[in-house]
Amino acid sequence: MSSLENKIDFAVIVSVTKANPNGDPLNGNRPRQDYDGYGEISDVAIKRKIRNRLQDLGESVFVQSDDRKVDEYKSLRDRAEGNEKLSKILKEKNVSKDDFARAACQEWIDVRSFGQVFAFKGSGKGGGVSVGVRGPVSVHTATSVNPIDITSMQITKSVNSETSSDTMGMKHRVDFGVYVFYGSINTQLAEKTGFTKSDADKIKESLITLFENDLSSARPEGSMEVHKVYWWEHNSKMGQYSSAKVHRSLNVEANVDTPKSVEDYQFTHKELDDLKVEVIDGL
């Protein structure tokens, strides 16, 4: 299957209602904020959700979370060595980095999408490997349209299986917020990793259904919602416009001083000459 022929830009609008979209472990797991009070969801967290959705779609994923593992491997190295082609390459005295990267991209959609760093020490006759794969899919940090309000509540929790009294803890949430994140798919890097138009369609499907099968105590079912996905497919490999200009063509703003629902926001986009946008409702 041929690699991607047309540059793609995208934007996703999501809402958060009484949930913690992305806790900061260095700040008591409070929802992430910048210094101006705007909420953030890290690109790493967004890519994790995309990987989860790709797994739900039946794709083979290299970086799996512990609660989503579909194999017996306990580490990334174990998963790499479990692949017949990669295992053979790792045992060679002079490891071919190109062969290793090519095999990894063929096996796992997240490697050929986001890239991956493989740094494994040698075993036996193998000299180890240090390979960096640059992926074509880039994702920005999501930022809220308005500063967010964070509510903190004290809770009791049982954290010990032994006989003991409950302990006190804190739980934090965003009462309501609308976040936007952007991304792009680069055709030059797609050629190198073998990323195809079919892969791009799967990324789009993952964005549309981003929070399906993602429920947790911090994010109850229905508290995170994708409202719109904007998908710009250029008519050339380089694209008619820079990604920055395409992303700026989308405008999301509140109609009231204190927005409390998605209906309090207005989504508009400026038409760019000879560049059509596909606007898709979230699931």
CSV table of C-alpha atoms in Angstrom, one decimal:
chain,number,residue,atom,x,y,z
A,1,MET,CA,0.0,0.0,0.0
A,2,SER,CA,1.4,3.4,-1.0
A,3,SER,CA,2.3,6.0,1.6
A,4,LEU,CA,0.3,9.2,2.3
A,5,GLU,CA,0.3,11.5,-0.7
A,6,ASN,CA,-1.4,14.6,0.7
A,7,LYS,CA,-0.5,16.7,3.8
A,8,ILE,CA,-3.2,16.7,6.5
A,9,ASP,CA,-3.9,19.2,9.3
A,10,PHE,CA,-6.6,18.6,11.9
A,11,ALA,CA,-8.2,20.2,15.0
A,12,VAL,CA,-10.4,18.7,17.7
A,13,ILE,CA,-12.8,20.5,20.1
A,14,VAL,CA,-13.6,18.7,23.3
A,15,SER,CA,-15.5,19.5,26.5
A,16,VAL,CA,-14.9,18.5,30.1
A,17,THR,CA,-17.7,18.4,32.6
A,18,LYS,CA,-16.9,17.6,36.3
A,19,ALA,CA,-13.8,15.5,35.4
A,20,ASN,CA,-10.0,15.6,35.6
A,21,PRO,CA,-8.9,15.5,31.9
A,22,ASN,CA,-5.2,15.1,32.7
A,23,GLY,CA,-3.8,15.2,36.2
A,24,ASP,CA,-0.4,16.6,37.0
A,25,PRO,CA,1.6,14.1,39.1
A,26,LEU,CA,3.9,16.8,40.3
A,27,ASN,CA,1.0,18.9,41.6
A,28,GLY,CA,-1.1,16.4,43.6
A,29,ASN,CA,-2.7,15.2,40.4
A,30,ARG,CA,-4.6,18.5,40.0
A,31,PRO,CA,-5.8,19.2,36.4
A,32,ARG,CA,-3.0,20.7,34.4
A,33,GLN,CA,-3.0,24.5,34.1
A,34,ASP,CA,-0.6,27.1,32.6
A,35,TYR,CA,0.4,30.2,34.6
A,36,ASP,CA,-2.5,32.1,33.2
A,37,GLY,CA,-5.1,29.6,34.5
A,38,TYR,CA,-5.9,27.9,31.2
A,39,GLY,CA,-6.4,24.2,31.3
A,40,GLU,CA,-4.1,21.8,29.5
A,41,ILE,CA,-4.1,18.2,28.3
A,42,SER,CA,-0.6,17.0,27.4
A,43,ASP,CA,0.2,15.7,23.9
A,44,VAL,CA,1.4,12.5,25.6
A,45,ALA,CA,-2.0,12.0,27.2
A,46,ILE,CA,-3.8,12.6,23.9
A,47,LYS,CA,-1.5,10.1,22.1
A,48,ARG,CA,-2.2,7.5,24.8
A,49,LYS,CA,-6.0,7.9,24.1
A,50,ILE,CA,-5.4,7.6,20.3
A,51,ARG,CA,-3.3,4.4,20.9
A,52,ASN,CA,-6.1,3.0,23.0
A,53,ARG,CA,-8.7,3.7,20.3
A,54,LEU,CA,-6.4,2.2,17.6
A,55,GLN,CA,-6.2,-1.0,19.7
A,56,ASP,CA,-10.0,-1.0,20.0
A,57,LEU,CA,-10.0,-0.8,16.2
A,58,GLY,CA,-8.0,-4.0,16.0
A,59,GLU,CA,-4.6,-2.4,15.3
A,60,SER,CA,-1.3,-3.6,16.6
A,61,VAL,CA,0.2,-1.1,19.1
A,62,PHE,CA,3.8,-1.1,20.5
A,63,VAL,CA,3.4,1.2,23.5
A,64,GLN,CA,0.5,-0.4,25.4
A,65,SER,CA,-0.7,0.7,28.8
A,66,ASP,CA,-0.8,-1.9,31.6
A,67,ASP,CA,-4.6,-2.1,31.6
A,68,ARG,CA,-4.7,-2.5,27.8
A,69,LYS,CA,-2.1,-5.1,27.3
A,70,VAL,CA,-3.1,-7.8,24.8
A,71,ASP,CA,0.1,-9.9,25.0
A,72,GLU,CA,2.3,-11.4,27.7
A,73,TYR,CA,5.2,-9.1,27.4
A,74,LYS,CA,6.3,-7.1,30.5
A,75,SER,CA,8.5,-4.5,28.7
A,76,LEU,CA,8.9,-2.8,25.4
A,77,ARG,CA,12.1,-4.8,24.8
A,78,ASP,CA,10.2,-8.0,25.4
A,79,ARG,CA,7.6,-6.9,22.9
A,80,ALA,CA,10.3,-6.0,20.4
A,81,GLU,CA,12.1,-9.3,20.9
A,82,GLY,CA,8.8,-11.1,20.5
A,83,ASN,CA,8.7,-10.0,16.9
A,84,GLU,CA,10.4,-12.6,14.7
A,85,LYS,CA,12.0,-10.0,12.4
A,86,LEU,CA,13.2,-7.7,15.1
A,87,SER,CA,14.5,-10.6,17.3
A,88,LYS,CA,16.6,-11.8,14.3
A,89,ILE,CA,18.0,-8.3,13.7
A,90,LEU,CA,18.8,-7.8,17.4
A,91,LYS,CA,20.9,-11.0,17.4
A,92,GLU,CA,23.1,-9.8,14.6
A,93,LYS,CA,26.6,-8.5,15.4
A,94,ASN,CA,26.1,-5.3,13.4
A,95,VAL,CA,22.5,-4.3,13.7
A,96,SER,CA,21.1,-2.5,10.7
A,97,LYS,CA,19.2,0.5,12.0
A,98,ASP,CA,17.3,0.9,8.8
A,99,ASP,CA,16.1,-2.7,8.8
A,100,PHE,CA,15.1,-2.5,12.4
A,101,ALA,CA,13.1,0.7,11.9
A,102,ARG,CA,11.4,-0.6,8.8
A,103,ALA,CA,10.3,-3.8,10.6
A,104,ALA,CA,9.1,-1.9,13.6
A,105,CYS,CA,7.0,0.5,11.4
A,106,GLN,CA,5.5,-2.4,9.5
A,107,GLU,CA,4.5,-4.2,12.7
A,108,TRP,CA,3.0,-1.3,14.9
A,109,ILE,CA,0.8,1.5,13.7
A,110,ASP,CA,1.8,3.8,16.6
A,111,VAL,CA,5.5,3.5,15.6
A,112,ARG,CA,4.9,4.5,12.0
A,113,SER,CA,2.5,7.2,13.2
A,114,PHE,CA,4.1,8.9,16.2
A,115,GLY,CA,7.7,7.5,16.0
A,116,GLN,CA,9.6,5.7,18.7
A,117,VAL,CA,13.0,5.6,20.3
A,118,PHE,CA,14.4,2.0,20.6
A,119,ALA,CA,17.5,1.8,22.9
A,120,PHE,CA,18.3,-1.8,23.8
A,121,LYS,CA,21.6,-3.2,25.1
A,122,GLY,CA,23.0,-6.2,23.2
A,123,SER,CA,22.6,-9.8,24.4
A,124,GLY,CA,24.7,-12.7,23.2
A,125,LYS,CA,26.4,-11.9,20.0
A,126,GLY,CA,24.1,-8.9,19.4
A,127,GLY,CA,25.5,-5.4,19.7
A,128,GLY,CA,22.3,-3.9,20.9
A,129,VAL,CA,20.4,-1.1,19.1
A,130,SER,CA,19.8,2.6,19.3
A,131,VAL,CA,17.3,3.6,16.8
A,132,GLY,CA,15.1,6.7,16.6
A,133,VAL,CA,12.0,6.7,14.3
A,134,ARG,CA,10.5,10.1,13.5
A,135,GLY,CA,6.8,9.7,13.0
A,136,PRO,CA,4.6,11.9,10.6
A,137,VAL,CA,1.8,12.5,13.1
A,138,SER,CA,2.3,15.4,15.4
A,139,VAL,CA,-0.2,16.4,18.2
A,140,HIS,CA,-0.2,19.7,20.1
A,141,THR,CA,-1.0,20.1,23.8
A,142,ALA,CA,-4.8,20.8,24.2
A,143,THR,CA,-5.5,24.2,25.8
A,144,SER,CA,-8.8,25.4,27.2
A,145,VAL,CA,-10.5,28.4,25.5
A,146,ASN,CA,-11.1,30.1,28.8
A,147,PRO,CA,-9.4,29.8,32.2
A,148,ILE,CA,-10.7,26.8,34.1
A,149,ASP,CA,-12.1,26.5,37.6
A,150,ILE,CA,-10.8,23.6,39.6
A,151,THR,CA,-12.9,22.1,42.5
A,152,SER,CA,-11.1,20.0,45.1
A,153,MET,CA,-12.8,17.8,47.6
A,154,GLN,CA,-11.5,15.7,50.4
A,155,ILE,CA,-12.3,12.0,50.2
A,156,THR,CA,-11.7,8.8,52.2
A,157,LYS,CA,-10.0,6.0,50.5
A,158,SER,CA,-8.8,2.4,51.2
A,159,VAL,CA,-5.3,1.9,49.9
A,160,ASN,CA,-4.2,-1.1,52.0
A,161,SER,CA,-5.4,-4.7,51.7
A,162,GLU,CA,-4.3,-5.3,55.3
A,163,THR,CA,-6.5,-4.4,58.3
A,164,SER,CA,-6.3,-0.7,58.7
A,165,SER,CA,-8.5,2.4,58.9
A,166,ASP,CA,-9.3,4.4,55.7
A,167,THR,CA,-7.1,7.3,54.9
A,168,MET,CA,-7.9,10.8,53.7
A,169,GLY,CA,-7.2,12.0,50.2
A,170,MET,CA,-8.0,14.8,47.7
A,171,LYS,CA,-9.9,14.6,44.4
A,172,HIS,CA,-9.8,17.4,41.9
A,173,ARG,CA,-11.9,18.1,38.8
A,174,VAL,CA,-12.6,20.8,36.2
A,175,ASP,CA,-16.2,21.9,36.6
A,176,PHE,CA,-16.5,22.8,32.9
A,177,GLY,CA,-14.2,23.6,30.1
A,178,VAL,CA,-13.9,23.5,26.3
A,179,TYR,CA,-10.4,22.5,25.0
A,180,VAL,CA,-8.9,22.6,21.6
A,181,PHE,CA,-5.9,20.7,20.2
A,182,TYR,CA,-4.3,20.7,16.8
A,183,GLY,CA,-2.2,18.3,14.8
A,184,SER,CA,-0.7,17.5,11.4
A,185,ILE,CA,0.5,14.6,9.3
A,186,ASN,CA,3.7,15.1,7.3
A,187,THR,CA,4.0,13.3,4.0
A,188,GLN,CA,7.8,13.3,3.9
A,189,LEU,CA,8.0,11.4,7.2
A,190,ALA,CA,5.1,9.2,6.1
A,191,GLU,CA,7.2,8.0,3.2
A,192,LYS,CA,9.9,7.0,5.6
A,193,THR,CA,7.7,5.1,8.0
A,194,GLY,CA,5.3,3.6,5.5
A,195,PHE,CA,2.3,5.6,7.0
A,196,THR,CA,-0.6,5.2,4.5
A,197,LYS,CA,-3.9,7.0,3.7
A,198,SER,CA,-5.6,4.1,5.4
A,199,ASP,CA,-3.6,4.8,8.6
A,200,ALA,CA,-4.6,8.4,8.4
A,201,ASP,CA,-8.3,7.4,8.2
A,202,LYS,CA,-7.8,5.3,11.3
A,203,ILE,CA,-6.2,8.3,13.1
A,204,LYS,CA,-9.3,10.3,12.1
A,205,GLU,CA,-11.7,7.7,13.4
A,206,SER,CA,-9.7,7.6,16.7
A,207,LEU,CA,-10.1,11.3,17.1
A,208,ILE,CA,-13.8,11.2,16.5
A,209,THR,CA,-14.2,8.5,19.2
A,210,LEU,CA,-11.4,9.7,21.4
A,211,PHE,CA,-13.1,9.2,24.8
A,212,GLU,CA,-14.9,5.9,24.1
A,213,ASN,CA,-13.9,3.1,26.4
A,214,ASP,CA,-11.8,5.6,28.5
A,215,LEU,CA,-13.9,5.9,31.6
A,216,SER,CA,-12.2,6.1,35.0
A,217,SER,CA,-12.9,7.5,38.5
A,218,ALA,CA,-11.3,10.8,37.3
A,219,ARG,CA,-13.2,10.8,34.0
A,220,PRO,CA,-16.7,9.2,34.5
A,221,GLU,CA,-18.5,8.0,31.3
A,222,GLY,CA,-19.9,11.0,29.5
A,223,SER,CA,-17.7,13.6,31.2
A,224,MET,CA,-15.3,14.0,28.3
A,225,GLU,CA,-16.8,14.6,24.8
A,226,VAL,CA,-15.5,15.3,21.3
A,227,HIS,CA,-17.7,17.9,19.7
A,228,LYS,CA,-16.0,18.6,16.4
A,229,VAL,CA,-13.1,17.3,14.3
A,230,TYR,CA,-11.8,19.6,11.6
A,231,TRP,CA,-9.9,17.7,8.9
A,232,TRP,CA,-8.0,19.6,6.2
A,233,GLU,CA,-6.5,17.4,3.4
A,234,HIS,CA,-4.2,19.5,1.1
A,235,ASN,CA,-3.9,18.8,-2.6
A,236,SER,CA,-0.1,18.2,-2.5
A,237,LYS,CA,2.6,16.7,-0.4
A,238,MET,CA,3.9,20.1,0.9
A,239,GLY,CA,0.4,21.6,1.2
A,240,GLN,CA,-0.9,24.9,0.0
A,241,TYR,CA,-0.6,26.6,3.4
A,242,SER,CA,1.5,26.2,6.5
A,243,SER,CA,0.0,24.2,9.4
A,244,ALA,CA,0.1,27.3,11.6
A,245,LYS,CA,-2.1,29.2,9.1
A,246,VAL,CA,-4.5,26.3,8.7
A,247,HIS,CA,-4.8,26.0,12.5
A,248,ARG,CA,-5.4,29.7,12.9
A,249,SER,CA,-8.4,29.5,10.5
A,250,LEU,CA,-10.4,27.9,13.3
A,251,ASN,CA,-11.9,30.2,15.9
A,252,VAL,CA,-13.5,29.0,19.1
A,253,GLU,CA,-14.8,31.6,21.5
A,254,ALA,CA,-17.4,32.0,24.3
A,255,ASN,CA,-20.6,33.9,23.8
A,256,VAL,CA,-21.0,34.7,27.5
A,257,ASP,CA,-18.7,35.9,30.3
A,258,THR,CA,-19.0,32.6,32.3
A,259,PRO,CA,-19.6,29.7,29.9
A,260,LYS,CA,-21.1,26.6,31.6
A,261,SER,CA,-22.0,24.5,28.6
A,262,VAL,CA,-20.8,23.9,25.1
A,263,GLU,CA,-23.8,25.8,23.8
A,264,ASP,CA,-22.1,28.9,25.3
A,265,TYR,CA,-19.4,28.7,22.6
A,266,GLN,CA,-19.3,29.5,18.9
A,267,PHE,CA,-17.1,27.5,16.5
A,268,THR,CA,-16.2,29.2,13.2
A,269,HIS,CA,-13.6,28.6,10.5
A,270,LYS,CA,-12.3,30.8,7.8
A,271,GLU,CA,-12.4,29.3,4.3
A,272,LEU,CA,-8.9,29.1,2.7
A,273,ASP,CA,-8.7,29.2,-1.1
A,274,ASP,CA,-8.5,25.8,-2.7
A,275,LEU,CA,-8.4,24.0,0.7
A,276,LYS,CA,-11.6,22.2,1.8
A,277,VAL,CA,-12.2,21.3,5.4
A,278,GLU,CA,-14.2,18.2,6.5
A,279,VAL,CA,-16.1,19.1,9.7
A,280,ILE,CA,-17.2,15.9,11.6
A,281,ASP,CA,-19.3,15.7,14.7
A,282,GLY,CA,-17.9,13.7,17.6
A,283,LEU,CA,-19.5,10.3,18.4
